[in-house]
Short mmCIF file of C-alpha atoms in Angstrom, two decimals:
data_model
loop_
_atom_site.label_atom_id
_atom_site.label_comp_id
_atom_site.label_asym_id
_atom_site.label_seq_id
_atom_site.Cartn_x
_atom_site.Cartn_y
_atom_site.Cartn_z
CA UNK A 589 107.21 110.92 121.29
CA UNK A 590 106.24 108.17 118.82
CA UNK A 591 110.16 106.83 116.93
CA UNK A 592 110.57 105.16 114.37
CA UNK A 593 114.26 103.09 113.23
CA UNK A 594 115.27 105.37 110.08
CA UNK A 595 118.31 103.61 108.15
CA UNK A 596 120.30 106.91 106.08
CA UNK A 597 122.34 106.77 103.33
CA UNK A 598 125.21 105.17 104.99
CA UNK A 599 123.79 101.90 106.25
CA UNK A 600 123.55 103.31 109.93
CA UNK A 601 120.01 102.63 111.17
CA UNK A 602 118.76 104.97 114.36
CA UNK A 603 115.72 106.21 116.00
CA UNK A 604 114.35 109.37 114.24
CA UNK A 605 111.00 110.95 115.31
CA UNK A 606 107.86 109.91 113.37
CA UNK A 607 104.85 112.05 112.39
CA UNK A 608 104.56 115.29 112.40
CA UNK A 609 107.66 115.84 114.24
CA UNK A 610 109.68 113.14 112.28
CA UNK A 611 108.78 116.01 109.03
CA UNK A 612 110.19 118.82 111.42
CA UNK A 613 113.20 117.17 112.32
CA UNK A 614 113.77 115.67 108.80
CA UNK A 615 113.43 118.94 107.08
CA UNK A 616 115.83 120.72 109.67
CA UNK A 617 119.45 121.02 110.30
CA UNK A 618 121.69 120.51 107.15
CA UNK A 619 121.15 116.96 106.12
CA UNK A 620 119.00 114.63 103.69
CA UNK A 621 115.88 115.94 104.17
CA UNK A 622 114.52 112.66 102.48
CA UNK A 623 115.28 109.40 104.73
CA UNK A 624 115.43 105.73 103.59
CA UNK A 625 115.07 107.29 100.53
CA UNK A 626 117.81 107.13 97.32
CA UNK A 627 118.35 110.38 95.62
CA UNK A 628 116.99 108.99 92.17
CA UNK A 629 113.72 107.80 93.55
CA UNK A 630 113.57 111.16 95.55
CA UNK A 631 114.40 112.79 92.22
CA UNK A 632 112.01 111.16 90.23
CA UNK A 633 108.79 111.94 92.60
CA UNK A 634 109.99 115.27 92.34
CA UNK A 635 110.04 114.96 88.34
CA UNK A 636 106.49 113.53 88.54
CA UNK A 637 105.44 116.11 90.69
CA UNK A 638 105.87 118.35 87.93
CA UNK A 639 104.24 115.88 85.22
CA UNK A 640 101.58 116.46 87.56
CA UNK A 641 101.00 120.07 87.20
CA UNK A 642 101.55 119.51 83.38
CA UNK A 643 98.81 117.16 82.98
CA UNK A 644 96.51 119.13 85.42
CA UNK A 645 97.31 122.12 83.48
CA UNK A 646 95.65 120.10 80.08
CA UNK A 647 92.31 118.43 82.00
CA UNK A 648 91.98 122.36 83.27
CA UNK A 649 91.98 124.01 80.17
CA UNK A 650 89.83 120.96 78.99
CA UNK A 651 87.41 121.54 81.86
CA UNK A 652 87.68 125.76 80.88
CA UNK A 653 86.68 125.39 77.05
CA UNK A 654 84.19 122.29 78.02
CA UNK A 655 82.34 124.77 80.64
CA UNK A 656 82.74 127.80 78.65
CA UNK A 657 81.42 126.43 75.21
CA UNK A 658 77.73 127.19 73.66
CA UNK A 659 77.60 124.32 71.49
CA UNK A 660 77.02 120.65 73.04
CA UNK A 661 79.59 118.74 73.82
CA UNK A 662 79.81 115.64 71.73
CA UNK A 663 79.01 112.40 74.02
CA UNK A 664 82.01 110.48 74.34
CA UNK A 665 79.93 107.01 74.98
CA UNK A 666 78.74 107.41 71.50
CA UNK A 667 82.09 108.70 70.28
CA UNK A 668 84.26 105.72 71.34
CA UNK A 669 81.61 103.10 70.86
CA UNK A 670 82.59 99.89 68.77
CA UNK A 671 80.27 98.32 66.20
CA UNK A 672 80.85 94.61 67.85
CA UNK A 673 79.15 91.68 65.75
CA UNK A 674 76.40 94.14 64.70
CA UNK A 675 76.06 96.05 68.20
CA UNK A 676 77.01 99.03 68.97
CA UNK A 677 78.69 98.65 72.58
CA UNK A 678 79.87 102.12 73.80
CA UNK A 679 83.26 102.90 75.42
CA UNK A 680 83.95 99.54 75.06
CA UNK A 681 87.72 100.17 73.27
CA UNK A 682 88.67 102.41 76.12
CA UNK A 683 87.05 100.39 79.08
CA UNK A 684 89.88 97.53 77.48
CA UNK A 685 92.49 100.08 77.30
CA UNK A 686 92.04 100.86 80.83
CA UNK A 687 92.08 97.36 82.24
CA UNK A 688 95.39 96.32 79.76
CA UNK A 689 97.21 99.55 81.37
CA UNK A 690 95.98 98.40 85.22
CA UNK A 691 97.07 95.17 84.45
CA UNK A 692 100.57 96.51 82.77
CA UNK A 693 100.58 97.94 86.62
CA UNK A 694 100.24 94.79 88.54
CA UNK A 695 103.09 93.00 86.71
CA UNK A 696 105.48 96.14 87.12
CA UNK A 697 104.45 95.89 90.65
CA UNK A 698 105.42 92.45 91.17
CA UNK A 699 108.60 93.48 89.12
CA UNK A 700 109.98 95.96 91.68
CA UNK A 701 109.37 93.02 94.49
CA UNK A 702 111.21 90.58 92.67
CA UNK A 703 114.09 92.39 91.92
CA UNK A 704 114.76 93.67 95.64
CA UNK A 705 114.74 89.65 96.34
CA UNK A 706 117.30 89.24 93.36
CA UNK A 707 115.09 87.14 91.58
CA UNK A 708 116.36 88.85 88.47
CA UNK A 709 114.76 86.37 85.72
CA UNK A 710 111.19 86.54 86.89
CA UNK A 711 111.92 90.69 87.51
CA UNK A 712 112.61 90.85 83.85
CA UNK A 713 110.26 88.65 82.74
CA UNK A 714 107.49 90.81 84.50
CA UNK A 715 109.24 93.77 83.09
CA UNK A 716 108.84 92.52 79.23
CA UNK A 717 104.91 91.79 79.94
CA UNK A 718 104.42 95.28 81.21
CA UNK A 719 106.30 96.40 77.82
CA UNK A 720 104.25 94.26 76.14
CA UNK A 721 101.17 95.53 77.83
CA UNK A 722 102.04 99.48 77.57
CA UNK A 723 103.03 98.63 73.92
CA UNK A 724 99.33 97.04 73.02
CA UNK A 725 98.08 100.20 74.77
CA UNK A 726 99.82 102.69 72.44
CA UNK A 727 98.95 100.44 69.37
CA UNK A 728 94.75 100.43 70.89
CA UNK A 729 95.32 104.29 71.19
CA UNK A 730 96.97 104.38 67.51
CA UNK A 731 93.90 102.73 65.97
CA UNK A 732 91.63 105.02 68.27
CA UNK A 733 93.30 108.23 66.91
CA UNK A 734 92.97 106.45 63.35
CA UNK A 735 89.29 105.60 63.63
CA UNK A 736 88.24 109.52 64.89
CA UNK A 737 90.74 110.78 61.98
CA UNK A 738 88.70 108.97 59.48
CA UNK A 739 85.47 110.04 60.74
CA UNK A 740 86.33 114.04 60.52
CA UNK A 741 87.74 114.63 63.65
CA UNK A 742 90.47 117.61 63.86
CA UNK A 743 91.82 119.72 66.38
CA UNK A 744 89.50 122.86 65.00
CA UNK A 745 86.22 120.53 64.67
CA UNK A 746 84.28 117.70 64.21
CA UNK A 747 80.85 116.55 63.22
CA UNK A 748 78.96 116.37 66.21
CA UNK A 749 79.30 119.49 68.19
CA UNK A 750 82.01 121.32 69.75
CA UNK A 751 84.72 122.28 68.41
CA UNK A 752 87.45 122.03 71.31
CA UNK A 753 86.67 118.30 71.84
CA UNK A 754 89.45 117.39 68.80
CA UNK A 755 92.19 119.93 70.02
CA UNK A 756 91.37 118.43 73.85
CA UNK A 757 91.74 114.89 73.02
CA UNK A 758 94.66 115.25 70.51
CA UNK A 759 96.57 116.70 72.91
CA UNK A 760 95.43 114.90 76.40
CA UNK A 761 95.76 111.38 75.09
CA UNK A 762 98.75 112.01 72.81
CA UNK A 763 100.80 113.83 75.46
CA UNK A 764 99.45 110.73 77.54
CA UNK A 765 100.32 108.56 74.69
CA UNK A 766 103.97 109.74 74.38
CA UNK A 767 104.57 109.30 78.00
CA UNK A 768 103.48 105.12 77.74
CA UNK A 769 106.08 104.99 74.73
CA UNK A 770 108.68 106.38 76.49
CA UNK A 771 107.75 104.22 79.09
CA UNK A 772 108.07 101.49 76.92
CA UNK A 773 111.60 102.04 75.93
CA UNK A 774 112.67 103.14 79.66
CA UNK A 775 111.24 99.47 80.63
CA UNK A 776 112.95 97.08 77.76
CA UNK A 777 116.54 99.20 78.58
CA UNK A 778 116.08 98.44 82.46
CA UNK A 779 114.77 94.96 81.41
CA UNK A 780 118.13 94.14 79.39
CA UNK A 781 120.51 95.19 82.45
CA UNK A 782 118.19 93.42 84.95
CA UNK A 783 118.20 89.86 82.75
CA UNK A 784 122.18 90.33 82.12
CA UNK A 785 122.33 91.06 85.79
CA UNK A 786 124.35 94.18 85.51
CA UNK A 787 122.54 95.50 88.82
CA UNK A 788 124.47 91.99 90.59
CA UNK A 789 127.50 92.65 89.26
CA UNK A 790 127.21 96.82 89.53
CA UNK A 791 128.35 96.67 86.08
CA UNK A 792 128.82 100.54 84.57
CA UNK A 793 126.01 102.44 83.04
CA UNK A 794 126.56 103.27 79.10
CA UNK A 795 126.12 106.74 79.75
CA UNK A 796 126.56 107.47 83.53
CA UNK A 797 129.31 105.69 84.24
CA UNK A 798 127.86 104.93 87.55
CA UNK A 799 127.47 101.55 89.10
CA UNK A 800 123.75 100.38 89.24
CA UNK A 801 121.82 98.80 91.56
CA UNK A 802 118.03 97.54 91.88
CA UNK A 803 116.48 101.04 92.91
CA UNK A 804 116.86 101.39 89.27
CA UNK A 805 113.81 98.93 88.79
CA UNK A 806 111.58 101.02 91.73
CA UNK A 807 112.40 103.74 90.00
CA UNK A 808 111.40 102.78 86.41
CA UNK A 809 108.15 101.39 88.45
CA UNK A 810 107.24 105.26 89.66
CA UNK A 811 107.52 106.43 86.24
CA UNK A 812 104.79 103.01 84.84
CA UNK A 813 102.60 103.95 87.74
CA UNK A 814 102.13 107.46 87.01
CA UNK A 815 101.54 106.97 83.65
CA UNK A 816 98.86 104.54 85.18
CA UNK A 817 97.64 107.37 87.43
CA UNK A 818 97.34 109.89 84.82
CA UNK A 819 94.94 107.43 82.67
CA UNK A 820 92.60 106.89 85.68
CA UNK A 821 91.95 110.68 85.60
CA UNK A 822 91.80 110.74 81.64
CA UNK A 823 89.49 107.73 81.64
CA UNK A 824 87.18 109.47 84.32
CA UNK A 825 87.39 113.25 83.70
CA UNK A 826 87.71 113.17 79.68
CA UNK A 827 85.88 109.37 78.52
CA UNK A 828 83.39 109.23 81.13
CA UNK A 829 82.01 112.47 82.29
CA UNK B 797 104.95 102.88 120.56
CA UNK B 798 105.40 100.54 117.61
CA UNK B 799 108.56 100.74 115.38
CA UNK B 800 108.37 101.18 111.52
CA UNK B 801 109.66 98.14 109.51
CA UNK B 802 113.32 98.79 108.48
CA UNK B 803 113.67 98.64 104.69
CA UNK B 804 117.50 98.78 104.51
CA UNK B 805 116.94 97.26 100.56
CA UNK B 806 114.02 99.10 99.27
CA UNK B 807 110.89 97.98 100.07
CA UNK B 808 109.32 94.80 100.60
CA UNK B 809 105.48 93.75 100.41
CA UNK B 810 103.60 90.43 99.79
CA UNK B 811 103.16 89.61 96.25
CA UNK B 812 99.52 88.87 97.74
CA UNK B 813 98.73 92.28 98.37
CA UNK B 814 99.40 93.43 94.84
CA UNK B 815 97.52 90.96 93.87
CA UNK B 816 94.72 92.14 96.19
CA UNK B 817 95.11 95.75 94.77
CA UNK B 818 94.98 94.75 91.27
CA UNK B 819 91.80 92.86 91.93
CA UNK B 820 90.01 96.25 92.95
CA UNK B 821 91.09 98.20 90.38
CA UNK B 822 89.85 96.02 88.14
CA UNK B 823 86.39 95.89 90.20
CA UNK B 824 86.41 99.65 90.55
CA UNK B 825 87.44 100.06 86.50
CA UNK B 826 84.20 97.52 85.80
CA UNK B 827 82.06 100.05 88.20
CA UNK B 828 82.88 103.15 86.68
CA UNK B 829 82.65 101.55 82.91
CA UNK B 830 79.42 100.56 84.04
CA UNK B 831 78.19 104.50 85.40
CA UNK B 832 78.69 104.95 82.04
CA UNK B 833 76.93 101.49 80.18
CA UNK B 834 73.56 102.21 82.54
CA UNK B 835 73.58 105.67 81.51
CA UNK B 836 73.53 107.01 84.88
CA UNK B 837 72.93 110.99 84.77
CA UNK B 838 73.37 114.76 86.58
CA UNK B 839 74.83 114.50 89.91
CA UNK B 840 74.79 110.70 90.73
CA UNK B 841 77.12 109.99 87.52
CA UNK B 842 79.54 112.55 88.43
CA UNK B 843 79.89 111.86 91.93
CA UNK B 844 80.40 107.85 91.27
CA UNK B 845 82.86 108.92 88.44
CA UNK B 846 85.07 110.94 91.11
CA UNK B 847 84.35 108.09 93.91
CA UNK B 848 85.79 105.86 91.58
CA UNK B 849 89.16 107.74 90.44
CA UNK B 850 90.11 108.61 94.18
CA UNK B 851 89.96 105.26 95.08
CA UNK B 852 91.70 104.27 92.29
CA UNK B 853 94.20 106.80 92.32
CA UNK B 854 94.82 106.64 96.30
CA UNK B 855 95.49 102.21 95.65
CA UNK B 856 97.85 102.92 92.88
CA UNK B 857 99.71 105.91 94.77
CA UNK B 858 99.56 104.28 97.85
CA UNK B 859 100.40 100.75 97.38
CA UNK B 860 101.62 100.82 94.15
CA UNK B 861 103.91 103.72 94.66
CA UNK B 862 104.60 102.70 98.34
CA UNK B 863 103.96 106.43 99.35
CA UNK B 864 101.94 104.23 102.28
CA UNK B 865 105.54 103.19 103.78
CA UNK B 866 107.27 106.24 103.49
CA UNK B 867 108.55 108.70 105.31
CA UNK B 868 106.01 111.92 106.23
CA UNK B 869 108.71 114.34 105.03
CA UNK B 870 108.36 113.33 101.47
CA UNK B 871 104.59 112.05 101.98
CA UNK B 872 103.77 115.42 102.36
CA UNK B 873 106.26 117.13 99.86
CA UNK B 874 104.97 115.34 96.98
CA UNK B 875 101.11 115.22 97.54
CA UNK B 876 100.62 118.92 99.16
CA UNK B 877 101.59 120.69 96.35
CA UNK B 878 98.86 119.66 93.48
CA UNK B 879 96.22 120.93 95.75
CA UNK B 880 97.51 124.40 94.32
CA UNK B 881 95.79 122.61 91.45
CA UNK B 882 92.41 122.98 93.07
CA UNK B 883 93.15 126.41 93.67
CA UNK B 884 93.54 126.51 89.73
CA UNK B 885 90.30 124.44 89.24
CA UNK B 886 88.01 126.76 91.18
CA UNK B 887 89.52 130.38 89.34
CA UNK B 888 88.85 128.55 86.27
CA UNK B 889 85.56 127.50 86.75
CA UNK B 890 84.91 131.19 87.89
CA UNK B 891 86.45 131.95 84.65
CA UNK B 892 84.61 129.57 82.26
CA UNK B 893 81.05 130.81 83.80
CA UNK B 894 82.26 134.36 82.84
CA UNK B 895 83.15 133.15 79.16
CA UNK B 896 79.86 131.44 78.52
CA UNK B 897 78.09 134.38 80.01
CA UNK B 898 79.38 136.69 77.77
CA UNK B 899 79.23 134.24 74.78
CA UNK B 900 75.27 133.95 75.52
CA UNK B 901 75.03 137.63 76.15
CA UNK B 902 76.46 138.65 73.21
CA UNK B 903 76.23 135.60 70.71
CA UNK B 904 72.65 134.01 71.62
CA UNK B 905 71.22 131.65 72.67
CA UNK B 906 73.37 128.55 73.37
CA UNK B 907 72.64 124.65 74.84
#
């Protein structure tokens, strides 16, 4: 049978099954069913799990009134199109949006690897340019939202056709929206204790108490890269189809 | 048979292949902005739209997200469950062709 060296929660490292046995065997018998793996990282897939279904839930009941409508849908390309130096390029403030929030990913990426090699300055350094890069987003989506609000959209109707396309992309990009802000915040707090090297010196949390460590920053990089994850499907399912 | 790399302290990748992974999202962003700039249509649109976001999605969930380095147990606890979600999809699309059926049967002519 295939093994594989499985450190737990103590330190100890041993052979454990992997595959399909290594789930049997992890999911058996009274202990962590989740190896190598800290409880808050373990606890936060669990908590996007659920952000999952939430945002399914919304492209769903998008797809239901999209299908189920009898008046057109109005075309998105033309929608989001920017008047650019007298041209009319469509999509074009979204396709950006989508490449600053991809890019916001690559530097939390590099983040997370430079904080499990204690490099804490570049880690928070990366950490502020993915703020920076999440916060440009939410401003891009701010003047999006302002633009269609000027030109008569609302959540019961809008010029060019149905109905249900204001009350769909209200709620799917601002519930998206909310979720980059929040991001935002979570990022400059975990920022702060990485530069002052509270993770180092397992300095206190304010409101936990508990001593820190650099999980925190894998953690926080979950949380950016689901926010990511959601936008692909946004940007395919709701801008592009 | 070969043993999995011990991460004791978290995990640890090349910088290069983030790098590498960024690169093709942006590629694969550019490709599906550009279903959309050639007007591509029907059946070839959709399918390149989809092509593009499971890509996409599988690099950022894989690599970014290390769920490539991790144990089954939770591999398969966290990315079972949402395909309940296609479950969901098809009822509703059973649904949705019921609702416009009705609306065309009893409200006219639509699209």
């Amino acid at each position: 049978m295939a093994q594989a060296a499985v450190s737990d929660n103590t330190g100890d490292v041993r052979a454990r099954p992997a595959g399909w046995a290594g789930v049997a065997a992890d999911w058996s018998s009274d202990q962590r069913a989740f190896k190598e793996v800290p409880w808050g990282k373990a606890m936060m897939w669990v908590f996007l799990l659920s952000d999952t279904f939430i945002f399914s839930c919304f492209l769903l009941s998008y797809m239901t009134v999209r299908m189920s409508t009898t008046v057109p849908w109005p075309n998105p390309s033309e929608v989001f199109a920017l008047t650019i130096a007298g041209t009319s390029v469509p999509l074009i403030l979204i396709a950006i949006m989508t490449f600053i929030l991809i890019s916001s990913s690559g530097t939390m990426a590099m983040a997370v690897n430079f904080a499990y090699r204690r490099d804490r300055v570049k880690a928070a350094l990366l950490m502020l340019a993915t703020a920076a890069f999440g916060a440009t987003f939410v401003g891009m989506q701010a003047f999006e939202w302002t633009k269609l609000i000027r030109e008569g959209v609302r959540p019961w109707g809008n010029p060019w056709g149905a109905p249900q396309f204001g009350s769909s992309f209200f709620m799917i990009t601002g519930f998206h929206g909310t979720h980059v802000t929040i991001g935002v915040i979570f990022l400059l707090v975990i920022a702060r204790k990485v530069w002052r090297g509270d993770f180092d010196r397992g300095t206190r949390g304010f409101f936990t108490s508990r001593r820190g460590n650099y999980e925190a920053v894998e953690i926080m990089g979950l949380y950016w890269h689901f926010v990511d994850l959601v936008w692909v499907f946004i940007f395919a399912l709701f801008y592009l189809w | 048979m070969a043993q999995a790399v011990v991460h004791v302290e978290g995990q640890q990748h090349p910088i290069k292949l983030y790098l590498w992974v960024w690169g093709w999202l942006f590629i694969l962003s550019a490709c599906s902005y550009l279903v959309d700039y050639f007007h591509f249509q029907g059946y070839l649109r959709w399918s390149l739209i989809l092509l593009f976001m499971i890509i996409k999605a599988g690099l950022i969930v894989g690599v970014f997200m290390h769920m490539a380095w991790e144990r089954l147990a939770l591999v398969y606890a966290i990315l079972v469950p949402p395909v309940a979600v296609l479950v969901f999809l098809a009822i509703m699309v059973f649904e949705s062709d019921y609702t416009l059926l009705t609306r065309l049967t009893f409200f006219g002519a639509g699209p």
